[in-house]
Amino acid sequence: MKISLFTDIGQKRSNNQDFINKFDNRSGNTLIVLADGMGGHRAGNIASEMTVTDLGREWVDTDLTDLGQIRDWLVRNIEIVNRRVYELGQTEDFQGMGTTIEALAVVDNNVLFAHIGDSRIGLIHDGVYTQLTSDHSLVNELVKAGQLTEEEAASHPQKNIITQSIGQANPVEPDLGIQSLESGDYLLVNSDGLTNMISNKVIVNALSDDSKNLDEKARYLIQLANDAGGLDNITVALVHAEREEDE
């Protein structure tokens, strides 16, 4: 597996409230954590960095390899982080802050993930993008209820209102999933600053360019989002199951 991570402020924001990092535990298994912060000018930064860094700090002290144990670890530790962010968000300087989270543990060719908010995880297999997560957003709830079409949701004025986030008063309920990667597959993890700007078809085309390495492909996705307007911070993680001839 090869992994590439990049984040960019975009074209319109004065600061970057996205945060991403990866961490290896004592068994050599990697945890990728992406967070898209919300709140005041400073609070969103703090919520996202705190979420990523705190979860990573706990991960590096584990030696977990079993997927069931990792799933339980993610659920338990994401709620611990949720409480920390909520409690800090009760103070005047950080009032109301929160963040999305995508946390992915890579074990051999399997990726176990936990999802809260409207950042996304997608699989690109044989030139087809499949979204593995469902946005925890008001408009997505309306789409699932049949009250909005996908097209109406894309331009809805309340599309940024999310229904679950790190930093909320109630316990979080992350969506959990596992994906096995086959040779040549990509897993794309991104904040909404990417997928609000470019289509899944554009993403697939960008990843099919064999003249670019993985870092160049990740940077190119960010460039495409910026070229389309870059209205938000843009963060991308790519996980690639290499073909034997690529190694």
Short mmCIF file of C-alpha atoms in Angstrom, two decimals:
data_model
loop_
_atom_site.label_atom_id
_atom_site.label_comp_id
_atom_site.label_asym_id
_atom_site.label_seq_id
_atom_site.Cartn_x
_atom_site.Cartn_y
_atom_site.Cartn_z
CA MET A 1 0.00 0.00 0.00
CA LYS A 2 1.15 3.50 -0.79
CA ILE A 3 -0.37 6.53 0.97
CA SER A 4 -0.29 10.22 0.06
CA LEU A 5 -1.71 13.11 2.12
CA PHE A 6 -2.08 16.79 1.19
CA THR A 7 -4.10 19.77 2.41
CA ASP A 8 -4.57 23.22 0.90
CA ILE A 9 -6.22 26.44 2.07
CA GLY A 10 -8.11 26.87 -1.23
CA GLN A 11 -8.80 30.16 -3.01
CA LYS A 12 -11.32 31.90 -0.74
CA ARG A 13 -10.63 31.05 2.91
CA SER A 14 -8.33 33.05 5.18
CA ASN A 15 -7.17 29.97 7.11
CA ASN A 16 -7.17 26.19 6.81
CA GLN A 17 -9.52 24.46 9.25
CA ASP A 18 -8.81 21.02 7.73
CA PHE A 19 -6.22 18.78 9.38
CA ILE A 20 -4.83 15.41 8.29
CA ASN A 21 -2.07 13.07 9.41
CA LYS A 22 -1.11 9.41 9.52
CA PHE A 23 0.27 7.37 12.40
CA ASP A 24 1.83 3.91 12.66
CA ASN A 25 1.24 1.72 15.71
CA ARG A 26 3.71 -0.72 17.23
CA SER A 27 2.57 -3.44 14.81
CA GLY A 28 3.30 -1.18 11.84
CA ASN A 29 -0.36 -0.63 10.94
CA THR A 30 -1.26 2.83 9.71
CA LEU A 31 -4.12 5.03 10.93
CA ILE A 32 -5.13 7.93 8.66
CA VAL A 33 -7.24 10.67 10.26
CA LEU A 34 -8.84 13.57 8.36
CA ALA A 35 -10.87 16.27 10.11
CA ASP A 36 -12.68 19.29 8.66
CA GLY A 37 -13.17 21.80 11.47
CA MET A 38 -16.11 24.09 12.08
CA GLY A 39 -16.56 27.08 14.31
CA GLY A 40 -15.05 30.53 14.73
CA HIS A 41 -11.85 31.65 13.04
CA ARG A 42 -9.64 29.83 15.53
CA ALA A 43 -11.99 27.22 16.97
CA GLY A 44 -12.33 25.12 13.82
CA ASN A 45 -8.55 24.82 13.56
CA ILE A 46 -8.31 23.65 17.17
CA ALA A 47 -11.13 21.10 16.85
CA SER A 48 -9.67 19.46 13.75
CA GLU A 49 -6.04 19.41 14.91
CA MET A 50 -7.01 18.19 18.38
CA THR A 51 -9.15 15.38 16.96
CA VAL A 52 -6.46 14.12 14.60
CA THR A 53 -3.56 14.50 17.03
CA ASP A 54 -5.31 13.02 20.07
CA LEU A 55 -6.53 9.97 18.16
CA GLY A 56 -3.11 9.46 16.59
CA ARG A 57 -1.35 9.75 19.95
CA GLU A 58 -3.49 6.93 21.32
CA TRP A 59 -3.02 4.78 18.18
CA VAL A 60 0.79 4.77 18.21
CA ASP A 61 0.77 3.18 21.68
CA THR A 62 -1.29 0.19 20.51
CA ASP A 63 -0.15 -3.01 18.83
CA LEU A 64 -3.55 -3.83 17.37
CA THR A 65 -3.84 -5.99 14.25
CA ASP A 66 -7.23 -7.67 14.70
CA LEU A 67 -9.97 -5.85 12.78
CA GLY A 68 -12.61 -6.48 15.43
CA GLN A 69 -10.40 -5.05 18.16
CA ILE A 70 -9.52 -2.06 15.96
CA ARG A 71 -13.22 -1.39 15.34
CA ASP A 72 -13.91 -1.38 19.08
CA TRP A 73 -10.85 0.82 19.67
CA LEU A 74 -12.06 3.36 17.09
CA VAL A 75 -15.57 3.57 18.56
CA ARG A 76 -14.25 3.99 22.10
CA ASN A 77 -11.52 6.51 21.31
CA ILE A 78 -13.56 8.61 18.90
CA GLU A 79 -16.10 9.14 21.67
CA ILE A 80 -13.31 10.11 24.09
CA VAL A 81 -12.14 12.73 21.57
CA ASN A 82 -15.74 13.87 21.08
CA ARG A 83 -16.07 14.57 24.81
CA ARG A 84 -12.75 16.47 24.92
CA VAL A 85 -13.72 18.68 21.99
CA TYR A 86 -17.22 19.23 23.44
CA GLU A 87 -15.84 20.24 26.83
CA LEU A 88 -13.33 22.68 25.33
CA GLY A 89 -16.16 24.01 23.14
CA GLN A 90 -18.02 25.09 26.27
CA THR A 91 -15.34 27.71 26.97
CA GLU A 92 -15.68 31.23 25.62
CA ASP A 93 -12.73 31.12 23.21
CA PHE A 94 -13.83 27.88 21.53
CA GLN A 95 -17.60 28.06 21.84
CA GLY A 96 -19.51 25.75 19.54
CA MET A 97 -16.52 24.27 17.75
CA GLY A 98 -16.68 20.88 16.08
CA THR A 99 -15.26 18.81 13.27
CA THR A 100 -15.94 15.98 10.88
CA ILE A 101 -13.74 12.89 11.08
CA GLU A 102 -12.64 10.10 8.77
CA ALA A 103 -10.44 7.56 10.58
CA LEU A 104 -9.02 4.67 8.56
CA ALA A 105 -6.90 1.78 9.82
CA VAL A 106 -4.92 0.04 7.06
CA VAL A 107 -4.20 -3.64 7.81
CA ASP A 108 -2.69 -5.62 4.94
CA ASN A 109 -5.12 -5.08 2.02
CA ASN A 110 -8.04 -4.18 4.29
CA VAL A 111 -9.13 -0.69 5.33
CA LEU A 112 -11.42 -0.37 8.36
CA PHE A 113 -12.99 3.07 8.62
CA ALA A 114 -15.11 5.23 10.90
CA HIS A 115 -17.03 8.23 9.51
CA ILE A 116 -18.77 11.23 11.08
CA GLY A 117 -19.88 14.33 9.17
CA ASP A 118 -19.72 15.21 5.49
CA SER A 119 -16.14 14.47 4.55
CA ARG A 120 -16.04 11.39 2.31
CA ILE A 121 -14.35 8.09 1.56
CA GLY A 122 -14.63 6.67 -1.95
CA LEU A 123 -13.34 3.57 -3.73
CA ILE A 124 -12.03 3.80 -7.29
CA HIS A 125 -12.08 0.31 -8.80
CA ASP A 126 -11.73 -0.41 -12.53
CA GLY A 127 -12.37 3.23 -13.39
CA VAL A 128 -15.57 3.52 -11.31
CA TYR A 129 -15.96 5.74 -8.22
CA THR A 130 -18.16 4.34 -5.43
CA GLN A 131 -18.84 6.49 -2.36
CA LEU A 132 -18.42 4.34 0.76
CA THR A 133 -19.74 6.90 3.25
CA SER A 134 -23.09 8.66 3.54
CA ASP A 135 -22.97 12.35 4.46
CA HIS A 136 -24.31 13.19 7.91
CA SER A 137 -25.96 16.33 6.55
CA LEU A 138 -29.38 17.91 6.57
CA VAL A 139 -29.71 17.83 2.80
CA ASN A 140 -28.65 14.18 2.61
CA GLU A 141 -31.36 13.32 5.14
CA LEU A 142 -33.85 15.14 2.90
CA VAL A 143 -32.56 13.24 -0.15
CA LYS A 144 -32.94 9.90 1.67
CA ALA A 145 -36.48 10.93 2.69
CA GLY A 146 -37.34 11.69 -0.94
CA GLN A 147 -37.86 15.40 -0.27
CA LEU A 148 -34.89 16.57 -2.37
CA THR A 149 -33.23 15.27 -5.52
CA GLU A 150 -29.44 14.85 -5.73
CA GLU A 151 -29.36 17.84 -8.09
CA GLU A 152 -31.34 20.03 -5.68
CA ALA A 153 -29.12 18.95 -2.79
CA ALA A 154 -25.95 19.97 -4.64
CA SER A 155 -27.01 23.64 -4.69
CA HIS A 156 -29.15 23.76 -1.53
CA PRO A 157 -28.44 26.82 0.69
CA GLN A 158 -28.27 24.59 3.80
CA LYS A 159 -25.97 21.95 2.32
CA ASN A 160 -23.25 22.69 4.89
CA ILE A 161 -25.44 21.91 7.91
CA ILE A 162 -24.27 18.59 9.31
CA THR A 163 -26.30 16.36 11.62
CA GLN A 164 -23.44 14.73 13.51
CA SER A 165 -19.95 15.93 14.39
CA ILE A 166 -17.09 15.57 16.84
CA GLY A 167 -17.74 18.07 19.63
CA GLN A 168 -21.47 17.44 20.06
CA ALA A 169 -23.12 17.03 23.47
CA ASN A 170 -24.59 13.58 22.73
CA PRO A 171 -22.40 10.52 22.16
CA VAL A 172 -21.39 10.19 18.53
CA GLU A 173 -22.46 7.22 16.43
CA PRO A 174 -19.83 6.73 13.73
CA ASP A 175 -20.68 4.83 10.59
CA LEU A 176 -18.27 1.89 10.37
CA GLY A 177 -17.15 -0.04 7.32
CA ILE A 178 -14.45 -2.26 5.90
CA GLN A 179 -13.11 -2.32 2.37
CA SER A 180 -10.68 -4.81 0.85
CA LEU A 181 -8.49 -3.25 -1.81
CA GLU A 182 -7.63 -5.21 -4.92
CA SER A 183 -4.57 -4.62 -7.07
CA GLY A 184 -4.85 -1.22 -8.75
CA ASP A 185 -7.60 0.12 -6.47
CA TYR A 186 -7.53 3.60 -4.95
CA LEU A 187 -9.20 4.76 -1.78
CA LEU A 188 -9.84 8.52 -1.76
CA VAL A 189 -10.46 10.30 1.54
CA ASN A 190 -11.35 13.99 1.25
CA SER A 191 -12.94 17.01 2.86
CA ASP A 192 -15.96 18.47 1.07
CA GLY A 193 -13.75 21.19 -0.40
CA LEU A 194 -12.77 18.64 -3.06
CA THR A 195 -16.05 16.96 -3.95
CA ASN A 196 -18.05 20.21 -3.85
CA MET A 197 -15.77 21.49 -6.63
CA ILE A 198 -15.14 18.54 -8.97
CA SER A 199 -17.19 15.57 -10.10
CA ASN A 200 -16.51 11.89 -9.51
CA LYS A 201 -15.80 11.52 -13.23
CA VAL A 202 -13.08 14.18 -13.04
CA ILE A 203 -11.59 12.37 -10.03
CA VAL A 204 -11.50 9.04 -11.88
CA ASN A 205 -9.89 10.62 -14.93
CA ALA A 206 -7.23 12.29 -12.78
CA LEU A 207 -6.31 9.02 -11.10
CA SER A 208 -6.09 7.15 -14.40
CA ASP A 209 -3.12 9.25 -15.55
CA ASP A 210 -0.26 6.73 -15.40
CA SER A 211 2.35 9.42 -16.00
CA LYS A 212 1.88 10.77 -12.44
CA ASN A 213 2.98 9.16 -9.20
CA LEU A 214 0.68 9.03 -6.16
CA ASP A 215 1.80 12.34 -4.65
CA GLU A 216 1.40 14.06 -8.03
CA LYS A 217 -2.12 12.64 -8.40
CA ALA A 218 -3.14 13.88 -4.94
CA ARG A 219 -1.74 17.35 -5.65
CA TYR A 220 -3.46 17.37 -9.05
CA LEU A 221 -6.85 16.69 -7.46
CA ILE A 222 -6.31 19.71 -5.20
CA GLN A 223 -5.26 21.81 -8.20
CA LEU A 224 -8.43 20.82 -10.07
CA ALA A 225 -10.59 21.87 -7.09
CA ASN A 226 -8.74 25.20 -6.90
CA ASP A 227 -9.10 25.71 -10.66
CA ALA A 228 -12.86 25.17 -10.24
CA GLY A 229 -13.04 27.96 -7.65
CA GLY A 230 -11.45 26.56 -4.49
CA LEU A 231 -14.30 27.84 -2.33
CA ASP A 232 -13.22 25.85 0.74
CA ASN A 233 -10.16 24.20 2.24
CA ILE A 234 -9.22 21.07 0.28
CA THR A 235 -7.76 17.95 1.86
CA VAL A 236 -6.98 14.65 0.14
CA ALA A 237 -5.61 11.27 1.19
CA LEU A 238 -4.98 8.60 -1.42
CA VAL A 239 -4.40 4.95 -0.55
CA HIS A 240 -3.23 2.88 -3.52
CA ALA A 241 -3.01 -0.89 -3.75
CA GLU A 242 -0.22 -1.09 -6.27
CA ARG A 243 -0.13 -3.54 -9.13
CA GLU A 244 2.90 -5.81 -9.11
CA GLU A 245 4.38 -4.05 -12.13
CA ASP A 246 4.10 -0.69 -10.28
CA GLU A 247 6.12 -1.82 -7.30
#
